[in-house]
XYZ file of C-alpha atoms in Angstrom:
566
model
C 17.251 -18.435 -37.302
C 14.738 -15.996 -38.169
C 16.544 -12.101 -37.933
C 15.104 -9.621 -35.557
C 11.998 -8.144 -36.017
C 11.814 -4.057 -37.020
C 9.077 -1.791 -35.960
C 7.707 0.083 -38.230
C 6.740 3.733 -37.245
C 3.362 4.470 -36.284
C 1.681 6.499 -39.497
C -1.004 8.475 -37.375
C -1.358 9.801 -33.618
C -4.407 7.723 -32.619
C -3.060 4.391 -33.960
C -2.068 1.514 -32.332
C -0.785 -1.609 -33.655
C -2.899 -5.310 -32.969
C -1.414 -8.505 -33.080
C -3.336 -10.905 -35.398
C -2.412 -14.631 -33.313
C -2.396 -17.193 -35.965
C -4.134 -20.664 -34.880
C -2.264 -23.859 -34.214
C -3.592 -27.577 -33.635
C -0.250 -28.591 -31.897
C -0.074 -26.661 -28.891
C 3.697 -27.202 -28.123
C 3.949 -25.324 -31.721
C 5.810 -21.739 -32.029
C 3.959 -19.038 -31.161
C 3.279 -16.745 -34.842
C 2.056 -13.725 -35.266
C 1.217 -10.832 -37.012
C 1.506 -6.981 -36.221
C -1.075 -4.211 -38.021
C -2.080 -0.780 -37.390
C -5.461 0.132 -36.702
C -7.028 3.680 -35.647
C -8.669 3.281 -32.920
C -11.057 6.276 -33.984
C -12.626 3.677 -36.091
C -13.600 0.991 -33.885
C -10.919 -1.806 -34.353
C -11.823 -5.563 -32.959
C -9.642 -7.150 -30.620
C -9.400 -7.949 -26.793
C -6.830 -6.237 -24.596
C -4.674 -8.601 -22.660
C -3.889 -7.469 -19.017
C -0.856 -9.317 -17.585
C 2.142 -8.540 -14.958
C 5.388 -8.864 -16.488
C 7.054 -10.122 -13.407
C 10.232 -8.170 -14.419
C 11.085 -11.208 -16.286
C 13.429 -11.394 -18.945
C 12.309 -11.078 -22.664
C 13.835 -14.123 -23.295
C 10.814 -16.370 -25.122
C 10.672 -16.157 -29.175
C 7.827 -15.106 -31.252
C 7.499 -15.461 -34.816
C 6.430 -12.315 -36.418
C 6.075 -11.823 -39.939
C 9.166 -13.896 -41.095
C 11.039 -12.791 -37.997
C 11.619 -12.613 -34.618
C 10.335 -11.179 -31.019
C 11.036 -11.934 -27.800
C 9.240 -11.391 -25.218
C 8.633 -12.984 -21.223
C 7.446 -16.337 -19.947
C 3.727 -15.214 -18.402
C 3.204 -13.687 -21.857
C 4.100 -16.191 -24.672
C 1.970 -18.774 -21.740
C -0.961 -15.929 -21.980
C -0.604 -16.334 -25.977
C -0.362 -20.086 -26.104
C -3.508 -20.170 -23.629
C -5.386 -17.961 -26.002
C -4.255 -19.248 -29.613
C -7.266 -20.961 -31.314
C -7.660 -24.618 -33.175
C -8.876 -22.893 -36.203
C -8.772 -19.199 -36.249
C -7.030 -16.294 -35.602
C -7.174 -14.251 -32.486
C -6.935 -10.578 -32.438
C -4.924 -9.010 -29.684
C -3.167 -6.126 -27.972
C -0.635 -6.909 -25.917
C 1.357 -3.963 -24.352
C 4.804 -5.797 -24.778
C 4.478 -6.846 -27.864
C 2.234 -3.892 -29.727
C 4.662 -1.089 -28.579
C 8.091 -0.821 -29.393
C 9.631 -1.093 -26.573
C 13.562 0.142 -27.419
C 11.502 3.546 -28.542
C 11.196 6.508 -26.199
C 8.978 8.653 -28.236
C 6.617 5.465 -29.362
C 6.648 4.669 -25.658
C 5.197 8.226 -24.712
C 2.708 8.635 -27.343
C 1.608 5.031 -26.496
C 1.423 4.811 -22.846
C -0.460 8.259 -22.929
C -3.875 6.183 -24.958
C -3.883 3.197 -22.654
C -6.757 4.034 -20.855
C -8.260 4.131 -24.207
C -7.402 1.713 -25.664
C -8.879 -0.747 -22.619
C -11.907 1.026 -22.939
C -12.181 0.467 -26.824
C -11.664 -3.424 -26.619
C -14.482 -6.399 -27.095
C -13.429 -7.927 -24.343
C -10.275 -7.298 -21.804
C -8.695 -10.623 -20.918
C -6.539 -10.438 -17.412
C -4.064 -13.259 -17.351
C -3.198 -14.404 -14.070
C -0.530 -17.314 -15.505
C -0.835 -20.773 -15.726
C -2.985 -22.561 -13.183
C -2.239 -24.761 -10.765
C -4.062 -27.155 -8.461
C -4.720 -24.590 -5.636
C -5.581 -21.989 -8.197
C -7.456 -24.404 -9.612
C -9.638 -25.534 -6.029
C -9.859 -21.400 -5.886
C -11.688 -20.638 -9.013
C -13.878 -23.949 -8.454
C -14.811 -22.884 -4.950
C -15.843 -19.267 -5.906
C -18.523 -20.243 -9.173
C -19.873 -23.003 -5.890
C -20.065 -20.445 -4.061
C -21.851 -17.327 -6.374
C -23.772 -19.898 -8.723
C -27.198 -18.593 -9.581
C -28.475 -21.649 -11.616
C -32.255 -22.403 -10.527
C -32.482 -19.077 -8.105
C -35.276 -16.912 -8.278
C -35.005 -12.640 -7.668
C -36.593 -13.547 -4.222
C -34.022 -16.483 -2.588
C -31.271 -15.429 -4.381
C -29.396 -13.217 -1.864
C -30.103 -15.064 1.257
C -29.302 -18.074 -0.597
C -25.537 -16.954 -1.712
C -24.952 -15.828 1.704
C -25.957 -18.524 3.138
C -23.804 -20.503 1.111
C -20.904 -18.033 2.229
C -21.054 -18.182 5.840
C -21.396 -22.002 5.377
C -18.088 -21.559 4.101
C -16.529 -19.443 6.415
C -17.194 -22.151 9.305
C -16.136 -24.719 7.579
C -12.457 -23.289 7.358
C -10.797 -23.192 10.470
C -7.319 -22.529 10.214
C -5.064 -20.444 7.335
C -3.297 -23.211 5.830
C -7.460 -24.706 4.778
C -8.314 -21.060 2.605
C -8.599 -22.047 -0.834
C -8.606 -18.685 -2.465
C -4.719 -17.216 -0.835
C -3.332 -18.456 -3.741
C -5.015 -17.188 -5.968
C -4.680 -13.923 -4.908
C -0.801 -14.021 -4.201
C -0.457 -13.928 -8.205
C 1.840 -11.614 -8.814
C -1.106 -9.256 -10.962
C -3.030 -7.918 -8.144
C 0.433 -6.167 -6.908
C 1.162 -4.982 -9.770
C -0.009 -0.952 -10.721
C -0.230 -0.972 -14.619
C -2.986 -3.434 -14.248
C -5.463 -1.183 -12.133
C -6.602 1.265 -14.865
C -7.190 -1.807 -17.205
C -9.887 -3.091 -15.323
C -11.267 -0.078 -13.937
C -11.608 1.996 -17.161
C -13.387 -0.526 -19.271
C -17.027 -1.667 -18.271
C -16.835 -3.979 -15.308
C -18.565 -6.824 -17.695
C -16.092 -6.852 -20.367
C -13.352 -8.249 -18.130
C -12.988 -11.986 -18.175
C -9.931 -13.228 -15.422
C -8.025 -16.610 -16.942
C -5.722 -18.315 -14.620
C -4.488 -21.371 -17.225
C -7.816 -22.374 -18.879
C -9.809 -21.583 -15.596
C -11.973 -18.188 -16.462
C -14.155 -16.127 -14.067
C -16.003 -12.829 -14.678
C -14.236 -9.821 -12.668
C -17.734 -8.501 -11.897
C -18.476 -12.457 -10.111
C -14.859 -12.091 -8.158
C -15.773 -8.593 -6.878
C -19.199 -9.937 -5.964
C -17.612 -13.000 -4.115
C -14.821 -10.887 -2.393
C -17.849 -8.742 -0.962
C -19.936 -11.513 0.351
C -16.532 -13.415 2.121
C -15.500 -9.881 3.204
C -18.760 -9.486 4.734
C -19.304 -12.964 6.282
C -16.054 -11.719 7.775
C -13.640 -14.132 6.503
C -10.030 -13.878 8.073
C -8.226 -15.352 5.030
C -6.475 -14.306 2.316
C -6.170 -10.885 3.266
C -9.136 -9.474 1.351
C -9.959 -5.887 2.243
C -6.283 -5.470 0.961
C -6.412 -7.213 -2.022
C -8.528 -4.930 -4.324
C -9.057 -1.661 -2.435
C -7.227 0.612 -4.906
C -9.556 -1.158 -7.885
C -13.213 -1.089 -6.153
C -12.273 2.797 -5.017
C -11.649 3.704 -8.871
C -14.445 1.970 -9.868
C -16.718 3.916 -7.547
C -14.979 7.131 -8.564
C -14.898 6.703 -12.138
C -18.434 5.116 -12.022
C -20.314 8.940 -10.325
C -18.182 10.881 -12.981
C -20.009 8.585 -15.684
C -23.279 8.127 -14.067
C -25.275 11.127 -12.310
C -27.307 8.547 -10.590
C -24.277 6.607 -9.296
C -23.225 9.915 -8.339
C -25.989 10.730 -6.000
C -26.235 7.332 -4.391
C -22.538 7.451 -3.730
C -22.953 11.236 -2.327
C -25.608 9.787 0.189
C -22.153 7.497 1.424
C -19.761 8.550 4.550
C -16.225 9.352 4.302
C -13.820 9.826 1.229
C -16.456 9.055 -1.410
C -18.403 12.317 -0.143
C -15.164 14.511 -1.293
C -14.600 12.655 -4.419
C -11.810 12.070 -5.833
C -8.130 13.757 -5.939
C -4.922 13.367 -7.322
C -2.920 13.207 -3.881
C -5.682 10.519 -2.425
C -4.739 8.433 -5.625
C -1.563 8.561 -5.985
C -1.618 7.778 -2.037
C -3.844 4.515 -2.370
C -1.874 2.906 -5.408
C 1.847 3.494 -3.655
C 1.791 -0.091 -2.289
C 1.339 -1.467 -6.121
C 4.414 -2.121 -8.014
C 6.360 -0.988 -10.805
C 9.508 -1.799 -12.558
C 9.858 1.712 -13.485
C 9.644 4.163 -10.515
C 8.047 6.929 -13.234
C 5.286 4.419 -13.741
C 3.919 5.221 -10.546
C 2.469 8.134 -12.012
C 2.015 6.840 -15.919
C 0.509 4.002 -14.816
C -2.841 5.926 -13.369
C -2.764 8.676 -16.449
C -5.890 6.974 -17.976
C -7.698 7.100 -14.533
C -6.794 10.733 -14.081
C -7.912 11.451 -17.237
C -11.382 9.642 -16.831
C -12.140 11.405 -14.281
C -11.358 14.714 -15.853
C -8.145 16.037 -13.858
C -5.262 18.105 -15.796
C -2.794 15.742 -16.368
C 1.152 15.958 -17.523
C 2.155 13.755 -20.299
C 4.493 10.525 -20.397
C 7.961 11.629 -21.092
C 10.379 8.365 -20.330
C 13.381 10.964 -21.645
C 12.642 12.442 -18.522
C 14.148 11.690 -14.437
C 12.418 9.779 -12.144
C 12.600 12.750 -9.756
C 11.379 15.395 -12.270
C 8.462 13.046 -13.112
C 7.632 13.441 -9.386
C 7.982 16.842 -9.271
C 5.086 16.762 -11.810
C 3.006 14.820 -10.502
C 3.398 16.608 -7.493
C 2.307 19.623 -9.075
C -0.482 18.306 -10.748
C -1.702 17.331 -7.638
C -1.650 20.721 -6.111
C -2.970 22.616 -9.005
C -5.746 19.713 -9.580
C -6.379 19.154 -5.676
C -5.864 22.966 -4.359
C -4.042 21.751 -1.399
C -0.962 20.511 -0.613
C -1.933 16.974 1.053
C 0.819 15.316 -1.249
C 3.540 17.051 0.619
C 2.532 15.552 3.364
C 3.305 12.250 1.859
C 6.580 12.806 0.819
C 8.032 10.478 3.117
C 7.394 7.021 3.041
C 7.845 5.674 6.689
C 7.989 1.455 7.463
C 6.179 1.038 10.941
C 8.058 -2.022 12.218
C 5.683 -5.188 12.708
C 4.389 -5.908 16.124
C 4.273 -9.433 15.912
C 8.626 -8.951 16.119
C 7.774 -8.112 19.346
C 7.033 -11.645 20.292
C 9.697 -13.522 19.165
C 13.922 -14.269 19.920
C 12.986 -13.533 23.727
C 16.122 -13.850 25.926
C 16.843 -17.229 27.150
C 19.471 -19.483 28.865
C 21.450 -21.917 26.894
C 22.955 -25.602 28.256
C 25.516 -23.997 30.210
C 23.277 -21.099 31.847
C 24.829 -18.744 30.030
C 22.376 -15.836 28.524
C 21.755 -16.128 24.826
C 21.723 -12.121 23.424
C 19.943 -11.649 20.117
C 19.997 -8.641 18.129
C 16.596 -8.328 18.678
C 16.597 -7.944 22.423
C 20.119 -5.398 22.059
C 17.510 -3.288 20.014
C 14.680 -3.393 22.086
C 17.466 -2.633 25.043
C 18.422 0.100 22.728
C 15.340 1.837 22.222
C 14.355 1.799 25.159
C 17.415 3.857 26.532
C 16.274 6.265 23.489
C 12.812 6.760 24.743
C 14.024 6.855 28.290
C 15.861 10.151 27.439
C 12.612 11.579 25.406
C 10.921 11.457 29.016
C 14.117 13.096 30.375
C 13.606 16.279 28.455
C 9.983 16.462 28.887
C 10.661 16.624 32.759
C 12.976 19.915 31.813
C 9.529 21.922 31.039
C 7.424 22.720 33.899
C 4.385 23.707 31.971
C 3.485 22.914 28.459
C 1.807 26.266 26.022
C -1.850 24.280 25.466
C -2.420 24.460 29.356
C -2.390 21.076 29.872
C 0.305 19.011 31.892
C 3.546 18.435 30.545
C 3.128 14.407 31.416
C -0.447 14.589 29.381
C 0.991 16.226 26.109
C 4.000 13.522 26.221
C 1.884 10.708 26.746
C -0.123 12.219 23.957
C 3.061 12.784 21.733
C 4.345 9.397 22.032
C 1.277 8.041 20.097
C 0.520 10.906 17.892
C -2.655 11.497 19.731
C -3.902 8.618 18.263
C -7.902 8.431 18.827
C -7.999 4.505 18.749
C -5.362 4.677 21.196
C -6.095 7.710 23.428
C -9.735 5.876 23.376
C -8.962 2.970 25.202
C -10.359 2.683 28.545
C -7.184 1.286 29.689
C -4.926 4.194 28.141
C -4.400 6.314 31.154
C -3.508 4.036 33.384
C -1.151 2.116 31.192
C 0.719 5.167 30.656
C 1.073 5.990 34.318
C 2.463 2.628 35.213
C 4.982 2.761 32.122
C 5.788 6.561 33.020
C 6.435 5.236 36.708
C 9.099 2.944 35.029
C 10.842 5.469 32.850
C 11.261 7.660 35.849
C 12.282 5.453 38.103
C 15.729 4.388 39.523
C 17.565 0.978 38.312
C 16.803 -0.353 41.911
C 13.110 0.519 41.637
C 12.516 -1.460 37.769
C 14.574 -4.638 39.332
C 12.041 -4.349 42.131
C 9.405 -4.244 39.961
C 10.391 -7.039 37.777
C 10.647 -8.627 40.971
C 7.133 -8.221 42.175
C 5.950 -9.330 38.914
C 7.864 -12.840 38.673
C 7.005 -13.835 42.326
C 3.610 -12.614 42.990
C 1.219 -11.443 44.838
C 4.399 -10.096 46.877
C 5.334 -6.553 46.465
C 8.239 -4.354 45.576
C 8.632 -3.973 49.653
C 9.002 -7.402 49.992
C 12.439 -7.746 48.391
C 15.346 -6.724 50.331
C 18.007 -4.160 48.907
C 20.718 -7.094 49.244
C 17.959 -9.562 47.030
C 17.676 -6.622 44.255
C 21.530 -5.954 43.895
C 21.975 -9.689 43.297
C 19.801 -9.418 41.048
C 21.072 -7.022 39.181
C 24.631 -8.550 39.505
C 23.052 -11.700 38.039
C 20.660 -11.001 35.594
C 22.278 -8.992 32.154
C 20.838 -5.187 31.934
C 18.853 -6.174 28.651
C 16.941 -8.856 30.222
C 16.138 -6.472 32.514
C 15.013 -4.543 30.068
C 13.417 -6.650 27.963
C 11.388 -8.118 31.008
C 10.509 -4.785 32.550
C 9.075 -3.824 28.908
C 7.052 -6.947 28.744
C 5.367 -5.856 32.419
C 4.548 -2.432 30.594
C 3.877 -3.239 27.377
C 0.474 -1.762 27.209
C 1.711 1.538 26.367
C 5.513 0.461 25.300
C 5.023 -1.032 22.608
C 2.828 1.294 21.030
C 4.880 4.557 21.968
C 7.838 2.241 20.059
C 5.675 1.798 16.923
C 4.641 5.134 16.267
C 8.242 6.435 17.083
C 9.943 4.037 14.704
C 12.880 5.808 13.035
C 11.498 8.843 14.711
C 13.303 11.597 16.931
C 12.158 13.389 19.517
C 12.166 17.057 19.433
C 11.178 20.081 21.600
C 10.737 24.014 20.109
C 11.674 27.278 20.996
C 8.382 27.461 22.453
C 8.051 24.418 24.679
C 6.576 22.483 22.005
C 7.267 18.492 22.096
C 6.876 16.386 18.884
C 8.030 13.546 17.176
C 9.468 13.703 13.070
C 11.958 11.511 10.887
C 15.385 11.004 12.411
C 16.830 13.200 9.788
C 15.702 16.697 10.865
C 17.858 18.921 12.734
C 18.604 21.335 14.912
C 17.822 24.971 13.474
C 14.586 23.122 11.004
C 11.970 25.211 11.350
C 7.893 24.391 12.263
C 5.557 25.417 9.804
C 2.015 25.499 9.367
C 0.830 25.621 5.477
C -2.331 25.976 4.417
C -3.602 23.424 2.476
C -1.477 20.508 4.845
C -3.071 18.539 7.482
C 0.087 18.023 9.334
C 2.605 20.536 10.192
C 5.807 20.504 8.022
C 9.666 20.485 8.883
C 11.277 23.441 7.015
C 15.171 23.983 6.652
C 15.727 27.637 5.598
C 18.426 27.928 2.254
C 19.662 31.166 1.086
C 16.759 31.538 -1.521
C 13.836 29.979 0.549
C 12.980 26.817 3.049
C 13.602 23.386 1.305
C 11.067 20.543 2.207
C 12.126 17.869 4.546
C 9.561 16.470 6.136
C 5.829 16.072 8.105
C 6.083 16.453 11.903
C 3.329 15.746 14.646
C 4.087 18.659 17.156
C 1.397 18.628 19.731
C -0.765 21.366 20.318
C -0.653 22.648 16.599
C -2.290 20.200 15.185
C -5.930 20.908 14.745
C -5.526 24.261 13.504
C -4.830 25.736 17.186
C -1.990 27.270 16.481
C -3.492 28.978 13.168
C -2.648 32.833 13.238
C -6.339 34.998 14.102
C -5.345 37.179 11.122
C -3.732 36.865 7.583
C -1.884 39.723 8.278
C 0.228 37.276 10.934
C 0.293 34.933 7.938
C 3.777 35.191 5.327
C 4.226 34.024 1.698
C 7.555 31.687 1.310
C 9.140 29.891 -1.217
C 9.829 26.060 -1.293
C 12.852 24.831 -3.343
């Protein structure tokens, strides 16, 4: 058995090591190679392989120079996909070119990456072996975008033609051809967004088994399906974080991008910052929590931001710190506190499903669903109890209007529906009202058109002797849902608190009593403060309503105070 392989130390900063690939007829044959430094100040040949490592094992041998590597599955399949007949193939491959048992090779490679992307022929993105549906995926896209015998003139109304053609034709989710393609586990993954963003658009060739497409043709195709409005495959989602970096880092190249994109609404008028970044990219993984922020070092430098260096000596937490302050020196604000914590907003469609039922013997079947909707609804029951202890709220307004405003974080997609009002007056009527009054109501609504009048007080007490309290619940909920369900949502692991001042507002169900409100400059939302005996330690955002635009903001600096965060 060959011995283990030993690194030898990089000679130069600015070097990286390639791995030469050597050709094999058989391709069941061991994978061989050959590792070599290069510079890459003097314009080295290879292609840069982009892959996920699936946080697979290194359990796959390589032969390297009389001895032996390991490495995963999806890569010794990338390197058997690529090895030639007759030739060798020049490589980098992350795994493989950098020592990986080496901290300080580790940070003085990771911190080139972006370069070294940039610097290839050609950047390869391995998806993994194909597959029949990958397969029908890759097929159906060059269909769909092929240009052959199109003239400047037909050409666009010809593609989209062909598009929307396709849309119809696919009726129901289990008839997309292109899902599975995009479930591969690379387009989750966060290392892999600065390799195709920082190199030009054109130089990146996807491979799924021997299937290859141009990443410049996919974009183009997700555009045209996203724009014939397909519902499939999820694909406003699948390469947002990419196509924004590519805008970004195409205006800091290109003054004439630049000026086009300034002509745009919304973020792309600001530009680019650290926080927004670093906010986009959370939901892409990493094995390594630190490589949240390694991983988009390249980008940040691209586009010209003051960046820390990789240190894998160093804590997950300090590396945060870091990054936080790079942010706020880079960003001058403080919009990254304001992510600090990362809430899960509970999915609606839950909602609909383990409904309370009867079973064979009429006996009520109690899932831990319905306890919990029975549950919070006791919860936000009491949140309208306190509101009713304030008989005026310090905006003017009504106390009812700044809860119902609360509930939903003064949502404007929300607050805008035509229907909002009066769903919240019909759901507040229920939270106020008496145990007799909801069974009434329930009532009314399973034996209509009669009324609540229409049922004796003898019919409702049966009722209630009858029916358990959380089907009660759970129905009246149902009959209400209009606002219920939504006040649930945004209050999801939230708390329901009131100031010194009469304020009402929702936060994380960690703050407590004695955390103080503050209003930082530089942060869009107000932030819960805990005062320590050397300062205020961080805990959290809050929406408190009635400070929230800025109305609360002092007149003066001189009502303003300097304090320290630790």
């Amino acid at each position: 058995m060959d011995s283990h392989y030993v690194y030898k130390p990089l000679l130069s900063r600015g070097s990286i090591r390639v791995l030469t690939l050597h050709p094999a007829t058989d391709p069941d044959a061991p994978v061989s190679c050959d590792l070599d430094e290069v510079s890459l100040h003097k314009d080295p040949k290879y292609y840069a392989v982009s892959y996920s490592w699936d946080a697979q094992e290194r359990s796959c041998p390589v032969h390297c120079a009389g001895h032996q590597l390991l490495t995963t599955p999806n890569c010794l399949a990338a390197l058997r996909q690529f090895r030639q007949n007759d030739k060798p193939e020049v490589l980098w491959v992350d795994s493989l070119c950098i020592d990986q048992t080496s901290i300080p090779e580790k940070n003085e490679q990771v911190a080139p990456m972006g370069e070294i992307y940039k610097t290839a022929q050609y950047v390869i993105v391995w998806l993994g072996t194909s597959d029949r549906s990958t397969d029908i995926a890759i097929k159906t896209f060059k269909e769909m975008m092929d240009a052959t015998n199109l003239t400047r003139e037909n050409i666009q109304s010809v593609l989209q033609g062909r598009v929307e053609t396709l849309v119809k034709s696919i009726e129901k989710e289990s008839e997309d051809p292109f899902s599975s393609l995009f479930q591969r586990s690379w387009f989750g993954r966060l290392w892999t967004v600065q390799e195709v963003v920082l190199p030009s658009p054109r130089k990146v060739h996807v491979c799924c088994g021997s299937n290859v497409i141009n990443w410049v043709f996919l974009l183009g195709a997700i555009d045209r399906l996203r724009l014939a409005k397909y519902p499939w495959a999820k694909l406003n989602d699948v390469v947002r974080v990419e196509k924004y970096l590519s805008k970004m880092i195409d205006s800091q190249r290109y003054p004439e991008v630049r000026a086009i994109l300034a002509s745009m609404p919304g973020d792309i008028v600001r530009g680019p910052s650290v926080s927004h970044i670093l906010t986009m990219a959370r939901k892409k993984a990493s094995t390594d929590p630190r490589d949240k922020v390694y991983a988009l070092l390249g980008v940040f430098q691209e586009l010209e931001f003051d960046c820390i260096m990789p240190d894998y000596s160093k804590s997950t937490a300090d590396v945060y710190r870091e990054a936080t302050a790079m942010a706020i020196k880079n960003d001058n604000d403080l919009f990254l506190l304001f992510q600090a914590l990362d809430m899960k907003i509970a999915d609606a469609s839950d909602i609909l499903r383990d409904s309370p039922r009867k079973d064979d013997s009429g006996s009520w079947i109690l899932t831990d669903f319905v306890h919990n909707i029975c549950t919070c609804f006791h919860v936000i029951r009491t949140w309208v109890e306190v509101s009713t202890w304030y008989a005026k709220y310090p905006t003017g307004e009504s106390v009812k209007a700044a809860l119902r405003r609360t509930l939903i974080q003064d949502d404007p997609e929300t607050v805008g529906r035509p229907t909002f009002e009066a769903a919240f007056e019909a759901w507040y009527s229920v939270m106020t009202a008496s145990e007799v009054e909801v069974t009434a109501k329930i009532l009314e609504a399973s034996h209509k058109p009669a009324t609540a009048q229409d049922f004796s007080e003898e019919v409702i007490q049966r009722c209630i002797a009858e029916i358990p309290q959380e089907v009660r619940i759970f129905r009246i909920a149902a009959i209400v849902s209009a606002y219920h369900w939504v006040a649930v949502l945004f209050s999801n692991r939230k708390c329901f608190f009131t100031t010194e001042e009469g304020y009402m507002g929702t936060a994380p169900d960690f703050i407590q009593s004695g955390d103080c409100i503050a209003l930082i400059s530089g942060v869009c939302m107000p932030l819960v403060l805990r005062p320590v005996s050397d300062g205020f330690h961080l805990v959290t955002h809050a929406y408190v309503h009635g400070v929230m635009y800025g109305d609360a903001w002092p007149d003066t600096d001189a009502e303003n105070e300097i304090i320290t965060l630790v």
